[in-house]
Backbone as ProteinMPNN parsed JSONL, in Angstrom:
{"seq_chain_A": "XXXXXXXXXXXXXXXXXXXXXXXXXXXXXXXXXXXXXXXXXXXXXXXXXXXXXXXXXXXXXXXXXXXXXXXXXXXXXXXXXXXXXXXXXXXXXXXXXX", "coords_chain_A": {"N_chain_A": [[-8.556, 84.619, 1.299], [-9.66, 81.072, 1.864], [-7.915, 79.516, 3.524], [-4.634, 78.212, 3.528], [-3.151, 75.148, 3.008], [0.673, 73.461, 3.018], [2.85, 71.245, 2.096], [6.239, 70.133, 1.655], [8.134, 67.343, 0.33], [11.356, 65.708, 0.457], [13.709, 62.892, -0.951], [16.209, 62.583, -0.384], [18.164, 60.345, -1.287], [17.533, 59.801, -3.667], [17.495, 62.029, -5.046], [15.424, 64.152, -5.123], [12.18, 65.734, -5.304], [8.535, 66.195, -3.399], [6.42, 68.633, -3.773], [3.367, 69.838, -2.56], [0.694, 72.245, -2.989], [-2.422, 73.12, -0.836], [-5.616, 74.736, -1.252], [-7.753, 77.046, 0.056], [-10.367, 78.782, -1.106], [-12.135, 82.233, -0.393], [-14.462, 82.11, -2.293], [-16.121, 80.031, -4.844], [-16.158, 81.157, -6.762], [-13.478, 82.836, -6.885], [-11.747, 80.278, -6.947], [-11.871, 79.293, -9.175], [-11.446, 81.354, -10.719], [-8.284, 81.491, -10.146], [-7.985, 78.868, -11.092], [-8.063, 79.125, -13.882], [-6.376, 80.727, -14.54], [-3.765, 80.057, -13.813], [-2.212, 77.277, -15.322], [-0.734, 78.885, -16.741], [1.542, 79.065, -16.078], [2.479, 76.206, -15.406], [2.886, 75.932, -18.629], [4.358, 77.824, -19.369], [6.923, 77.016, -18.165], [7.448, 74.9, -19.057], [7.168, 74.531, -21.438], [4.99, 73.391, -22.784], [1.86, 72.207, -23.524], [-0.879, 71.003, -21.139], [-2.205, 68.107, -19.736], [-5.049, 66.211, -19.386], [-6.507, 64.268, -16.727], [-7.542, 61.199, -15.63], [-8.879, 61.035, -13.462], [-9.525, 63.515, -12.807], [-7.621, 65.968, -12.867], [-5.466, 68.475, -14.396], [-2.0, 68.058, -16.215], [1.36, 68.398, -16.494], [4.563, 67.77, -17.843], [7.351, 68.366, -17.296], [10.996, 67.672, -18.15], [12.288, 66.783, -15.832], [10.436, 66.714, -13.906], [7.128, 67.235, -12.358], [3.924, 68.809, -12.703], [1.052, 68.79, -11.509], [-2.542, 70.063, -11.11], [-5.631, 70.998, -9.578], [-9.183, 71.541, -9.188], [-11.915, 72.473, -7.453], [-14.967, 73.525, -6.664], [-14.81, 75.449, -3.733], [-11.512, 75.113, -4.253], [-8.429, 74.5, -4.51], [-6.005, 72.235, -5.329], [-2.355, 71.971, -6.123], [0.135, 69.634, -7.064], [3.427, 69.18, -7.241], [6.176, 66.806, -8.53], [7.974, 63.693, -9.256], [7.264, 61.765, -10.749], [4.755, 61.13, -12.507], [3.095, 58.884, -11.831], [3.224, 58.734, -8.729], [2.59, 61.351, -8.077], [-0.184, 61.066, -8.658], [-0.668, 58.709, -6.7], [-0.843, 60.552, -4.12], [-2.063, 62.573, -4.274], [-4.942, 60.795, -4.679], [-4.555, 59.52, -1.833], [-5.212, 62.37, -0.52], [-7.564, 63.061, -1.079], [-9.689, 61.055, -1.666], [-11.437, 58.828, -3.547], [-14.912, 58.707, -3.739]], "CA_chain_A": [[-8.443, 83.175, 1.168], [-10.219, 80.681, 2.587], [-7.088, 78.85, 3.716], [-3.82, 77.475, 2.582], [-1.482, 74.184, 3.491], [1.54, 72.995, 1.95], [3.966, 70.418, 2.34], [7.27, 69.516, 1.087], [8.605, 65.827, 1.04], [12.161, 64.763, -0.174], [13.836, 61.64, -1.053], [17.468, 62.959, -0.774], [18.811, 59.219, -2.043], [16.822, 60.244, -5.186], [17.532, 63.911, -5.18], [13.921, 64.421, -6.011], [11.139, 66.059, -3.939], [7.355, 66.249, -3.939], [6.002, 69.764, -2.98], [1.76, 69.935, -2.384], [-0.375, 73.368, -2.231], [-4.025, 72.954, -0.589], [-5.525, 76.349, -0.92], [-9.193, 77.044, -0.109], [-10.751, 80.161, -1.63], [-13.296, 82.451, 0.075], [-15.458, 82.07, -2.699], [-16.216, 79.146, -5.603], [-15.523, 82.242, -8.591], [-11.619, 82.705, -6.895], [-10.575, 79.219, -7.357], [-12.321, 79.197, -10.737], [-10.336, 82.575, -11.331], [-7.015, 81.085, -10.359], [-7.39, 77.663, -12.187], [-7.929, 79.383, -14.909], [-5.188, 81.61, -14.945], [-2.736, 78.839, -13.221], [-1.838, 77.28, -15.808], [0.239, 79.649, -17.634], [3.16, 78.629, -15.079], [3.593, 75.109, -16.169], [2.893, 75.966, -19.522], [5.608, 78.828, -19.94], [8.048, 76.043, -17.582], [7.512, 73.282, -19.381], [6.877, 74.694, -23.159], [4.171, 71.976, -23.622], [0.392, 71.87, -22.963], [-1.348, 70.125, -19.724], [-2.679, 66.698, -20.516], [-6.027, 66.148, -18.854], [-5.768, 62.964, -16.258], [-8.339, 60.623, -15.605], [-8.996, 61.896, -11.956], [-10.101, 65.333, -12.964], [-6.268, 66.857, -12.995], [-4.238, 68.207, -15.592], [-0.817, 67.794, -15.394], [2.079, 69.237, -17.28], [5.271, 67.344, -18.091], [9.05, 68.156, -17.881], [12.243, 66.512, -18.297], [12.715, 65.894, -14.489], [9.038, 66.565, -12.784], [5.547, 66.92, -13.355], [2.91, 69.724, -12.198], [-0.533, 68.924, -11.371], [-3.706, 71.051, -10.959], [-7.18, 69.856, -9.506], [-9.844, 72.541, -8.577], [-13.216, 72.449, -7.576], [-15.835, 74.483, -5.817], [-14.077, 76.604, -3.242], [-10.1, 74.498, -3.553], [-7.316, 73.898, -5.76], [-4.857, 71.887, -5.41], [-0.721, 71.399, -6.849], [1.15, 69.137, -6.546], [4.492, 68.463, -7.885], [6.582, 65.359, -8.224], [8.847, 63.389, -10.362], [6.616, 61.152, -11.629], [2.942, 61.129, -12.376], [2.271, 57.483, -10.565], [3.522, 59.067, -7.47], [1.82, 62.669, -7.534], [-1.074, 60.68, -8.638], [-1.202, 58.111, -5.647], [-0.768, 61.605, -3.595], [-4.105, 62.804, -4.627], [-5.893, 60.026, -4.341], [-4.349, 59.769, -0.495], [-5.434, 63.676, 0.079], [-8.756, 63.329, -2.021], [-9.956, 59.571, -2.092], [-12.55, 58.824, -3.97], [-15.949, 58.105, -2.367]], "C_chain_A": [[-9.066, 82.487, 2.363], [-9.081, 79.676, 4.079], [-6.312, 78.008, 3.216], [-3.023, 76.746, 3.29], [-0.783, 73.918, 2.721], [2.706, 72.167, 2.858], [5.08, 70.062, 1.249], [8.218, 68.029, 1.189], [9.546, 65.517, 0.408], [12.702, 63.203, 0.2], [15.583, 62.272, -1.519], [18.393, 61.643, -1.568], [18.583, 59.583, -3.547], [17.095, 61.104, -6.04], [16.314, 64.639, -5.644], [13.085, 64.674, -4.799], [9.603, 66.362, -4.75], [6.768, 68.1, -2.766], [3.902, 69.556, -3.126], [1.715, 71.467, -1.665], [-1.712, 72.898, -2.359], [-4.255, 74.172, -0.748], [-7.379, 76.19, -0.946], [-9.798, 78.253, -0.355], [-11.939, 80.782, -0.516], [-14.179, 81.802, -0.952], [-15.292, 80.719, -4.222], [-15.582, 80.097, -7.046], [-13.797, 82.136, -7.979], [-11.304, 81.4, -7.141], [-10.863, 78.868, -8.286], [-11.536, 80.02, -11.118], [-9.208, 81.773, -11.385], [-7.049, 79.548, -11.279], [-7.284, 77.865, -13.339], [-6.736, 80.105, -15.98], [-3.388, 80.642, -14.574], [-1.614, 78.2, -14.475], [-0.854, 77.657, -17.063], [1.245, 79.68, -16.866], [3.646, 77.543, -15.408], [3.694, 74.983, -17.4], [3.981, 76.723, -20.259], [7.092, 78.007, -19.435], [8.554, 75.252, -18.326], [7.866, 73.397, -21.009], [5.757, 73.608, -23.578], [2.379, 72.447, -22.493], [-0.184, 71.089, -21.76], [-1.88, 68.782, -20.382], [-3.93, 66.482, -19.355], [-6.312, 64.594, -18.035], [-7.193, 62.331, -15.96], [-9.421, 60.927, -14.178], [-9.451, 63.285, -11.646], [-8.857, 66.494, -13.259], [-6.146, 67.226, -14.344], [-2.76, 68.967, -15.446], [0.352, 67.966, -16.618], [3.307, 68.3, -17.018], [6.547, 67.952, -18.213], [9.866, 67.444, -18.076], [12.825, 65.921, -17.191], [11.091, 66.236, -13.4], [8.017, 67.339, -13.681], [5.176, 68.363, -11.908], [1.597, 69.128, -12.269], [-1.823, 69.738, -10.531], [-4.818, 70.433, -10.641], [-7.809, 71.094, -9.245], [-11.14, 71.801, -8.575], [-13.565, 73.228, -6.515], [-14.575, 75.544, -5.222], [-12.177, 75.914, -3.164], [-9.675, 74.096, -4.972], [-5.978, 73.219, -5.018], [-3.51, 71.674, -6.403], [-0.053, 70.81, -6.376], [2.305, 68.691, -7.48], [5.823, 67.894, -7.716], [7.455, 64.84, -9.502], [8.295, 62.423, -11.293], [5.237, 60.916, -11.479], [2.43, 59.818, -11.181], [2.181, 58.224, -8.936], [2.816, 60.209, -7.008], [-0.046, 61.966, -7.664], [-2.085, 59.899, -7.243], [-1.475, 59.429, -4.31], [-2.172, 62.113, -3.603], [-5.092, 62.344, -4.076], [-5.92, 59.862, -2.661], [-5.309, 61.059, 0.054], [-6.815, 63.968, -0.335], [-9.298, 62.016, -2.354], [-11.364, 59.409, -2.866], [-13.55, 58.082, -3.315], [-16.868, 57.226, -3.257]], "O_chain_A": [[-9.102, 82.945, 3.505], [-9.46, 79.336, 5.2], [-6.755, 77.083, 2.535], [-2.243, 77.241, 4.103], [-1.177, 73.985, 1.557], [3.224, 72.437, 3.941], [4.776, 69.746, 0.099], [8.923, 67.795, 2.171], [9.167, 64.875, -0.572], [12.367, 62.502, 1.155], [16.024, 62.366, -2.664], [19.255, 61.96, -2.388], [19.456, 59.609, -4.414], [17.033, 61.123, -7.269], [16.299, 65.582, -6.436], [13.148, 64.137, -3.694], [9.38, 66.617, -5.934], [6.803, 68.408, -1.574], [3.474, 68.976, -4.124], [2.203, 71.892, -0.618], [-2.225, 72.432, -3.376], [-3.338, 74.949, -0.484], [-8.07, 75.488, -1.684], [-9.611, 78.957, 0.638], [-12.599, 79.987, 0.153], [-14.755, 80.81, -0.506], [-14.122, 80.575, -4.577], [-14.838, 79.771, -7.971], [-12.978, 81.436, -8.574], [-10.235, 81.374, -7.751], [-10.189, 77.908, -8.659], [-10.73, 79.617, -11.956], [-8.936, 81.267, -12.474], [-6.138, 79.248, -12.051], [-6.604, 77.128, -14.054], [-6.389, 80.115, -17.161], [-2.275, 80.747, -15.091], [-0.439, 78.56, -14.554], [-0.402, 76.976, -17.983], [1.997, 80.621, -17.119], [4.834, 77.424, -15.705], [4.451, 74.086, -17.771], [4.434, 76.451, -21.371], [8.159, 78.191, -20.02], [9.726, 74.881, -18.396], [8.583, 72.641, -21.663], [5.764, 73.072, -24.686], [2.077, 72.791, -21.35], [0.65, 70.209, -21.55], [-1.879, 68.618, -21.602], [-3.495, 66.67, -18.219], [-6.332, 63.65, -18.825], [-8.104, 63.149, -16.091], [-10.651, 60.973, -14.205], [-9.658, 63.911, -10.606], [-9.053, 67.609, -13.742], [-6.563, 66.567, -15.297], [-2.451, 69.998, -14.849], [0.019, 67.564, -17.733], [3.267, 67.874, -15.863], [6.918, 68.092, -19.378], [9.506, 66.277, -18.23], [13.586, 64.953, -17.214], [10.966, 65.87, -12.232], [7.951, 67.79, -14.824], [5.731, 68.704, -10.864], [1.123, 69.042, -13.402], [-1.809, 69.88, -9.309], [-5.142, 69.408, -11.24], [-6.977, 71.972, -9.017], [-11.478, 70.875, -9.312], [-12.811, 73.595, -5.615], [-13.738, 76.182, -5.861], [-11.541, 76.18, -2.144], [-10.193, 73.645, -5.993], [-5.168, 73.781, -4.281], [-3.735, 71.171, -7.504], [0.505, 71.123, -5.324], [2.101, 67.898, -8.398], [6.594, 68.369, -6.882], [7.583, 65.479, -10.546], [8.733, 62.251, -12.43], [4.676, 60.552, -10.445], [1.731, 59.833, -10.168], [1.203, 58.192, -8.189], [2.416, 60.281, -5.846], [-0.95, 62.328, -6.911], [-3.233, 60.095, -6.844], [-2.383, 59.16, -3.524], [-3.131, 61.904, -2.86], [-5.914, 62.869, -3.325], [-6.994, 60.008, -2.077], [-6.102, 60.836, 0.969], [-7.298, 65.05, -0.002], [-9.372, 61.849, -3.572], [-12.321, 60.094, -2.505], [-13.361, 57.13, -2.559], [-17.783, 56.579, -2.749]]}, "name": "protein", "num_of_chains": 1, "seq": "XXXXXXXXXXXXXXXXXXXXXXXXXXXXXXXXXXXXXXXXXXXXXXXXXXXXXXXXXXXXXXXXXXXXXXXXXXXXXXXXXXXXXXXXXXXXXXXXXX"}
């Protein structure tokens, strides 16, 4: 691996937390490998399909939090959160668009 961060952020008033993995691959094929294979975690969690987000994600739905997936070239990111607006603005923070 090329290198991995992660953070965890709660909101104990809430009881709800946002976890983020950065992960950077040696090579552009591993984080193509794992996105590909990735998704069979929130899919077996959740029982439901990813939904494809406007931002390049796709992002998987439960009954109390959300999963989202981004990859490109050598990096994938997850992050998950209790509600899409919020993992969304997250993203955009860690990944702004240029």
């Amino acid at each position: 691996w090329g290198g991995d961060r992660f953070a965890i952020y709660t909101n104990e008033s809430a009881e709800s937390f946002l976890m983020v993995l950065h992960t950077v691959w040696d090579t552009a094929d591993d984080s193509t490998e794992f996105a590909a294979l990735y998704p069979n975690y929130p899919t077996r969690l959740y029982g439901s399909s990813g939904d494809l987000q406007a931002n390049g994600g796709e992002c998987w739905q439960g009954e109390a939090d959300l999963i989202c997936l981004y990859q490109s070239e050598q990096e994938t990111l997850i992050v998950r959160g209790p509600a899409l607006e919020l993992v969304l603005a997250l993203v955009d923070a860690i990944f702004p668009e240029e």
